[in-house]
Short mmCIF file of C-alpha atoms in Angstrom, two decimals:
data_model
loop_
_atom_site.label_atom_id
_atom_site.label_comp_id
_atom_site.label_asym_id
_atom_site.label_seq_id
_atom_site.Cartn_x
_atom_site.Cartn_y
_atom_site.Cartn_z
CA GLN A 918 79.26 106.39 99.11
CA VAL A 919 81.32 104.90 95.57
CA GLN A 920 79.21 102.69 93.30
CA LEU A 921 77.78 101.39 90.70
CA VAL A 922 74.61 100.22 90.65
CA GLN A 923 73.15 98.39 87.80
CA SER A 924 69.17 97.32 86.07
CA GLY A 925 67.82 94.21 86.52
CA ALA A 926 67.17 91.39 84.99
CA GLU A 927 66.05 89.93 81.75
CA VAL A 928 64.54 87.70 80.03
CA LYS A 929 64.64 88.05 75.95
CA LYS A 930 63.46 86.44 73.07
CA SER A 931 65.75 85.70 70.20
CA GLY A 932 65.97 88.33 67.88
CA ALA A 933 65.69 91.47 69.64
CA SER A 934 67.39 93.88 71.80
CA VAL A 935 68.89 94.28 75.16
CA LYS A 936 69.97 97.61 76.96
CA VAL A 937 71.50 97.52 80.57
CA SER A 938 72.02 100.37 82.43
CA CYS A 939 74.43 101.84 84.77
CA LYS A 940 74.39 104.26 87.45
CA ALA A 941 77.76 105.81 88.70
CA SER A 942 77.49 107.51 91.97
CA GLY A 943 80.11 108.66 94.35
CA TYR A 944 83.03 109.71 92.15
CA MET A 945 83.42 111.51 89.53
CA PHE A 946 82.09 111.10 86.38
CA ILE A 947 84.11 111.43 84.08
CA GLY A 948 87.03 110.96 85.54
CA TYR A 949 86.90 107.58 85.03
CA TYR A 950 86.55 104.58 82.05
CA LEU A 951 83.81 102.96 81.90
CA TYR A 952 84.13 98.81 80.56
CA TRP A 953 81.75 96.01 79.64
CA VAL A 954 82.58 92.56 81.40
CA ARG A 955 80.34 88.88 80.82
CA GLN A 956 80.14 86.48 82.31
CA ALA A 957 78.04 83.03 80.86
CA PRO A 958 77.04 80.40 83.11
CA GLY A 959 79.36 78.95 84.89
CA GLN A 960 81.84 80.43 82.36
CA GLY A 961 84.50 83.21 83.28
CA LEU A 962 84.70 86.61 82.51
CA GLU A 963 84.28 88.91 79.36
CA TRP A 964 85.83 92.07 78.13
CA MET A 965 82.32 93.41 75.59
CA GLY A 966 83.87 97.02 74.97
CA HIS A 967 84.31 100.15 76.92
CA LEU A 968 83.51 103.78 77.15
CA ASN A 969 85.32 107.16 77.90
CA PRO A 970 82.14 108.72 79.44
CA ARG A 971 84.04 112.35 78.66
CA SER A 972 84.13 112.34 75.62
CA GLY A 973 81.92 109.81 74.16
CA ASP A 974 84.04 107.53 72.31
CA THR A 975 83.90 104.03 72.46
CA ASN A 976 85.98 100.54 71.80
CA HIS A 977 84.48 97.02 71.52
CA ALA A 978 85.45 93.34 71.25
CA GLN A 979 85.55 92.48 67.55
CA SER A 980 83.85 89.83 68.90
CA PHE A 981 80.51 91.67 68.81
CA GLN A 982 81.06 93.19 65.93
CA ASP A 983 78.08 95.90 65.47
CA ARG A 984 75.92 94.06 67.98
CA LEU A 985 77.36 96.18 70.50
CA THR A 986 76.85 99.90 71.05
CA GLN A 987 78.04 101.71 74.92
CA THR A 988 76.08 105.53 75.29
CA ARG A 989 76.68 107.36 78.58
CA ASP A 990 74.27 110.64 79.50
CA THR A 991 76.42 112.46 82.23
CA SER A 992 74.04 114.61 83.48
CA LEU A 993 71.77 111.58 85.37
CA ASN A 994 75.69 110.14 86.08
CA MET A 995 74.50 107.27 83.72
CA ALA A 996 76.05 105.06 81.11
CA TYR A 997 74.13 102.26 78.94
CA MET A 998 75.15 99.11 76.52
CA GLN A 999 72.84 97.66 74.11
CA LEU A 1000 73.18 94.24 72.97
CA SER A 1001 70.82 93.55 69.47
CA GLY A 1002 70.37 90.44 67.40
CA LEU A 1003 70.23 88.08 70.81
CA ARG A 1004 71.78 84.58 70.81
CA SER A 1005 71.12 81.43 73.39
CA ASP A 1006 74.63 82.58 73.54
CA ASP A 1007 74.23 85.96 74.72
CA THR A 1008 72.67 84.79 77.99
CA ALA A 1009 74.75 85.82 81.30
CA VAL A 1010 75.84 87.66 84.55
CA TYR A 1011 76.42 91.61 82.60
CA TYR A 1012 79.10 93.67 84.30
CA CYS A 1013 79.64 97.20 84.61
CA ALA A 1014 83.59 98.17 86.52
CA ARG A 1015 85.03 101.32 86.41
CA GLY A 1016 88.26 101.27 85.27
CA LYS A 1017 91.96 102.88 86.83
CA THR A 1018 94.34 103.37 84.32
CA ASP A 1019 98.07 103.54 87.16
CA CYS A 1020 101.60 104.18 85.40
CA LEU A 1021 105.07 103.00 86.76
CA SER A 1022 108.77 103.07 85.28
CA GLY A 1023 107.22 103.24 82.24
CA ILE A 1024 104.68 101.41 81.95
CA CYS A 1025 100.86 101.57 82.38
CA TYR A 1026 98.43 99.01 83.32
CA THR A 1027 95.12 99.27 83.21
CA TYR A 1028 93.47 97.70 87.18
CA PHE A 1029 89.10 97.92 87.43
CA ASP A 1030 88.14 98.76 91.36
CA LEU A 1031 84.60 98.62 91.06
CA TRP A 1032 82.01 96.63 90.13
CA GLY A 1033 77.64 96.27 89.21
CA GLN A 1034 76.24 94.07 91.33
CA GLY A 1035 75.75 92.36 87.51
CA THR A 1036 72.16 92.03 85.65
CA LEU A 1037 71.21 88.57 84.35
CA VAL A 1038 69.85 88.62 80.76
CA THR A 1039 68.23 85.41 79.45
CA VAL A 1040 67.86 85.83 76.16
CA SER A 1041 65.67 82.32 75.16
CA SER A 1042 63.70 81.27 71.57
CA SER B 1320 99.68 84.98 70.90
CA SER B 1321 97.02 87.60 72.80
CA GLU B 1322 96.01 84.35 75.89
CA VAL B 1323 96.53 84.38 79.20
CA THR B 1324 96.59 80.80 81.27
CA GLN B 1325 95.75 80.26 85.03
CA ASP B 1326 95.14 76.61 85.61
CA PRO B 1327 91.78 75.77 86.62
CA ALA B 1328 92.17 74.29 90.26
CA VAL B 1329 93.94 74.69 93.07
CA SER B 1330 93.78 73.89 96.25
CA VAL B 1331 95.42 74.51 100.06
CA ALA B 1332 95.56 73.48 103.68
CA LEU B 1333 93.93 76.17 105.51
CA GLY B 1334 96.64 78.25 107.35
CA GLN B 1335 99.03 77.79 104.95
CA THR B 1336 99.68 79.34 101.50
CA VAL B 1337 99.18 79.26 97.81
CA ARG B 1338 100.41 81.01 94.36
CA ILE B 1339 97.84 81.33 91.74
CA THR B 1340 99.87 81.87 88.45
CA CYS B 1341 98.82 83.78 85.37
CA GLN B 1342 101.70 83.46 82.40
CA GLY B 1343 100.66 85.11 78.51
CA ASP B 1344 103.68 86.86 76.54
CA SER B 1345 101.62 90.11 77.43
CA LEU B 1346 103.20 89.96 80.74
CA ARG B 1347 106.35 91.28 79.30
CA SER B 1348 105.65 94.15 79.75
CA TYR B 1349 102.52 94.43 81.72
CA TYR B 1350 100.69 94.63 85.82
CA ALA B 1351 97.96 92.51 85.90
CA SER B 1352 95.57 92.42 88.35
CA TRP B 1353 93.65 90.35 90.25
CA TYR B 1354 89.97 89.65 91.16
CA GLN B 1355 87.83 87.28 93.13
CA GLN B 1356 84.69 86.23 92.33
CA LYS B 1357 82.44 84.37 95.28
CA PRO B 1358 79.75 82.56 94.20
CA GLY B 1359 77.20 84.67 93.02
CA LEU B 1360 78.70 88.24 93.63
CA ALA B 1361 80.14 90.62 91.52
CA PRO B 1362 84.53 90.16 90.85
CA GLN B 1363 86.08 91.74 93.65
CA LEU B 1364 90.01 93.45 92.64
CA VAL B 1365 92.75 92.33 95.23
CA ILE B 1366 95.59 93.00 93.50
CA PHE B 1367 96.40 95.67 90.86
CA GLY B 1368 100.26 96.80 89.82
CA LYS B 1369 103.37 95.86 90.71
CA ASN B 1370 101.58 94.36 94.23
CA GLY B 1371 98.81 96.85 94.58
CA ARG B 1372 95.75 96.43 97.54
CA PRO B 1373 92.94 98.10 97.67
CA SER B 1374 91.40 99.61 101.07
CA GLY B 1375 89.72 96.69 102.55
CA ILE B 1376 91.50 93.46 101.44
CA PRO B 1377 94.06 91.39 103.83
CA ASP B 1378 97.94 91.52 103.81
CA ARG B 1379 97.70 87.53 103.51
CA PHE B 1380 97.46 88.79 99.52
CA SER B 1381 100.35 90.41 97.78
CA GLY B 1382 101.21 90.22 94.36
CA SER B 1383 104.43 89.23 92.38
CA ASN B 1384 105.79 89.34 89.03
CA SER B 1385 108.50 88.19 86.51
CA TYR B 1386 109.36 87.84 83.13
CA LYS B 1387 105.71 86.42 81.12
CA THR B 1388 104.51 85.36 85.33
CA SER B 1389 101.60 87.11 87.76
CA SER B 1390 101.31 85.50 90.47
CA LEU B 1391 98.69 85.84 92.98
CA ILE B 1392 99.25 84.41 97.07
CA ILE B 1393 97.55 84.50 99.60
CA THR B 1394 99.66 83.58 102.56
CA GLY B 1395 97.87 82.32 106.37
CA THR B 1396 94.63 81.29 103.76
CA GLN B 1397 91.44 81.40 105.07
CA ALA B 1398 88.82 79.47 104.63
CA GLU B 1399 86.20 82.73 102.98
CA ASP B 1400 89.54 82.76 99.98
CA GLU B 1401 87.34 80.30 98.56
CA ALA B 1402 86.95 81.51 95.72
CA VAL B 1403 87.83 81.93 91.66
CA TYR B 1404 90.67 84.18 91.04
CA TYR B 1405 91.19 86.27 87.34
CA CYS B 1406 93.39 87.26 86.64
CA ASN B 1407 93.51 90.48 83.66
CA SER B 1408 95.96 91.53 81.77
CA ARG B 1409 95.83 93.51 77.92
CA ASP B 1410 95.59 92.01 74.26
CA SER B 1411 98.39 92.06 71.66
CA SER B 1412 95.36 96.31 70.72
CA GLY B 1413 95.35 96.95 73.99
CA ASN B 1414 92.11 95.79 75.03
CA PRO B 1415 90.89 94.75 78.10
CA LEU B 1416 92.33 89.81 78.31
CA PHE B 1417 91.06 87.45 80.98
CA GLY B 1418 92.69 84.78 82.32
CA GLY B 1419 89.73 81.90 83.02
CA GLY B 1420 90.18 81.59 86.69
CA THR B 1421 91.21 79.33 88.97
CA GLN B 1422 89.51 78.17 91.79
CA LEU B 1423 90.54 77.85 94.86
CA THR B 1424 89.82 75.50 98.03
CA VAL B 1425 90.36 75.47 100.95
#
């Protein structure tokens, strides 16, 4: 069925890197942008970045500067999010989400219609 | 400014109608989407575009848009609607921007 399945929980030390995977199934992987959103404990949702699986082009929030790397393997229908230089405030649940863009009356808008189950990343000192 | 604001908490009596709002300059020319999140689960899309509902979302959920405000309306609220609701718009660079979330208590 149509789904995104993420890799399992991770525990990392401060300064280390983590790589989270997101496997797409049931739809054309290269047809939709793939977004990464995180949620710190008890907090709201934060957009981190997104990836065009067809071209490999990425965009990311300035707050992550050069710590965030987004890649994909189209042969496996997999997307990856690597966050380096981990700090305690990177402890969060990380989600991948499929983005769809529609246009109506000249206004184009994006929404996230499919989400992975989330991956808890815990950063300890 | 590049932000969208939501009331932190709203309460509604069982069976009544509730409106959850999202305000921001970006909403003058953008359709927000709305997500329901229950504890321990991933967010789920409930409203997108002008007033679109994904398959499987009950028709008691609807959306409306006016100037700088997007609203999620739940008519005949059920106990299972208790959740945190997030709106999503875009920032000045065109990137996704989430509101802070509204805890709905039924």
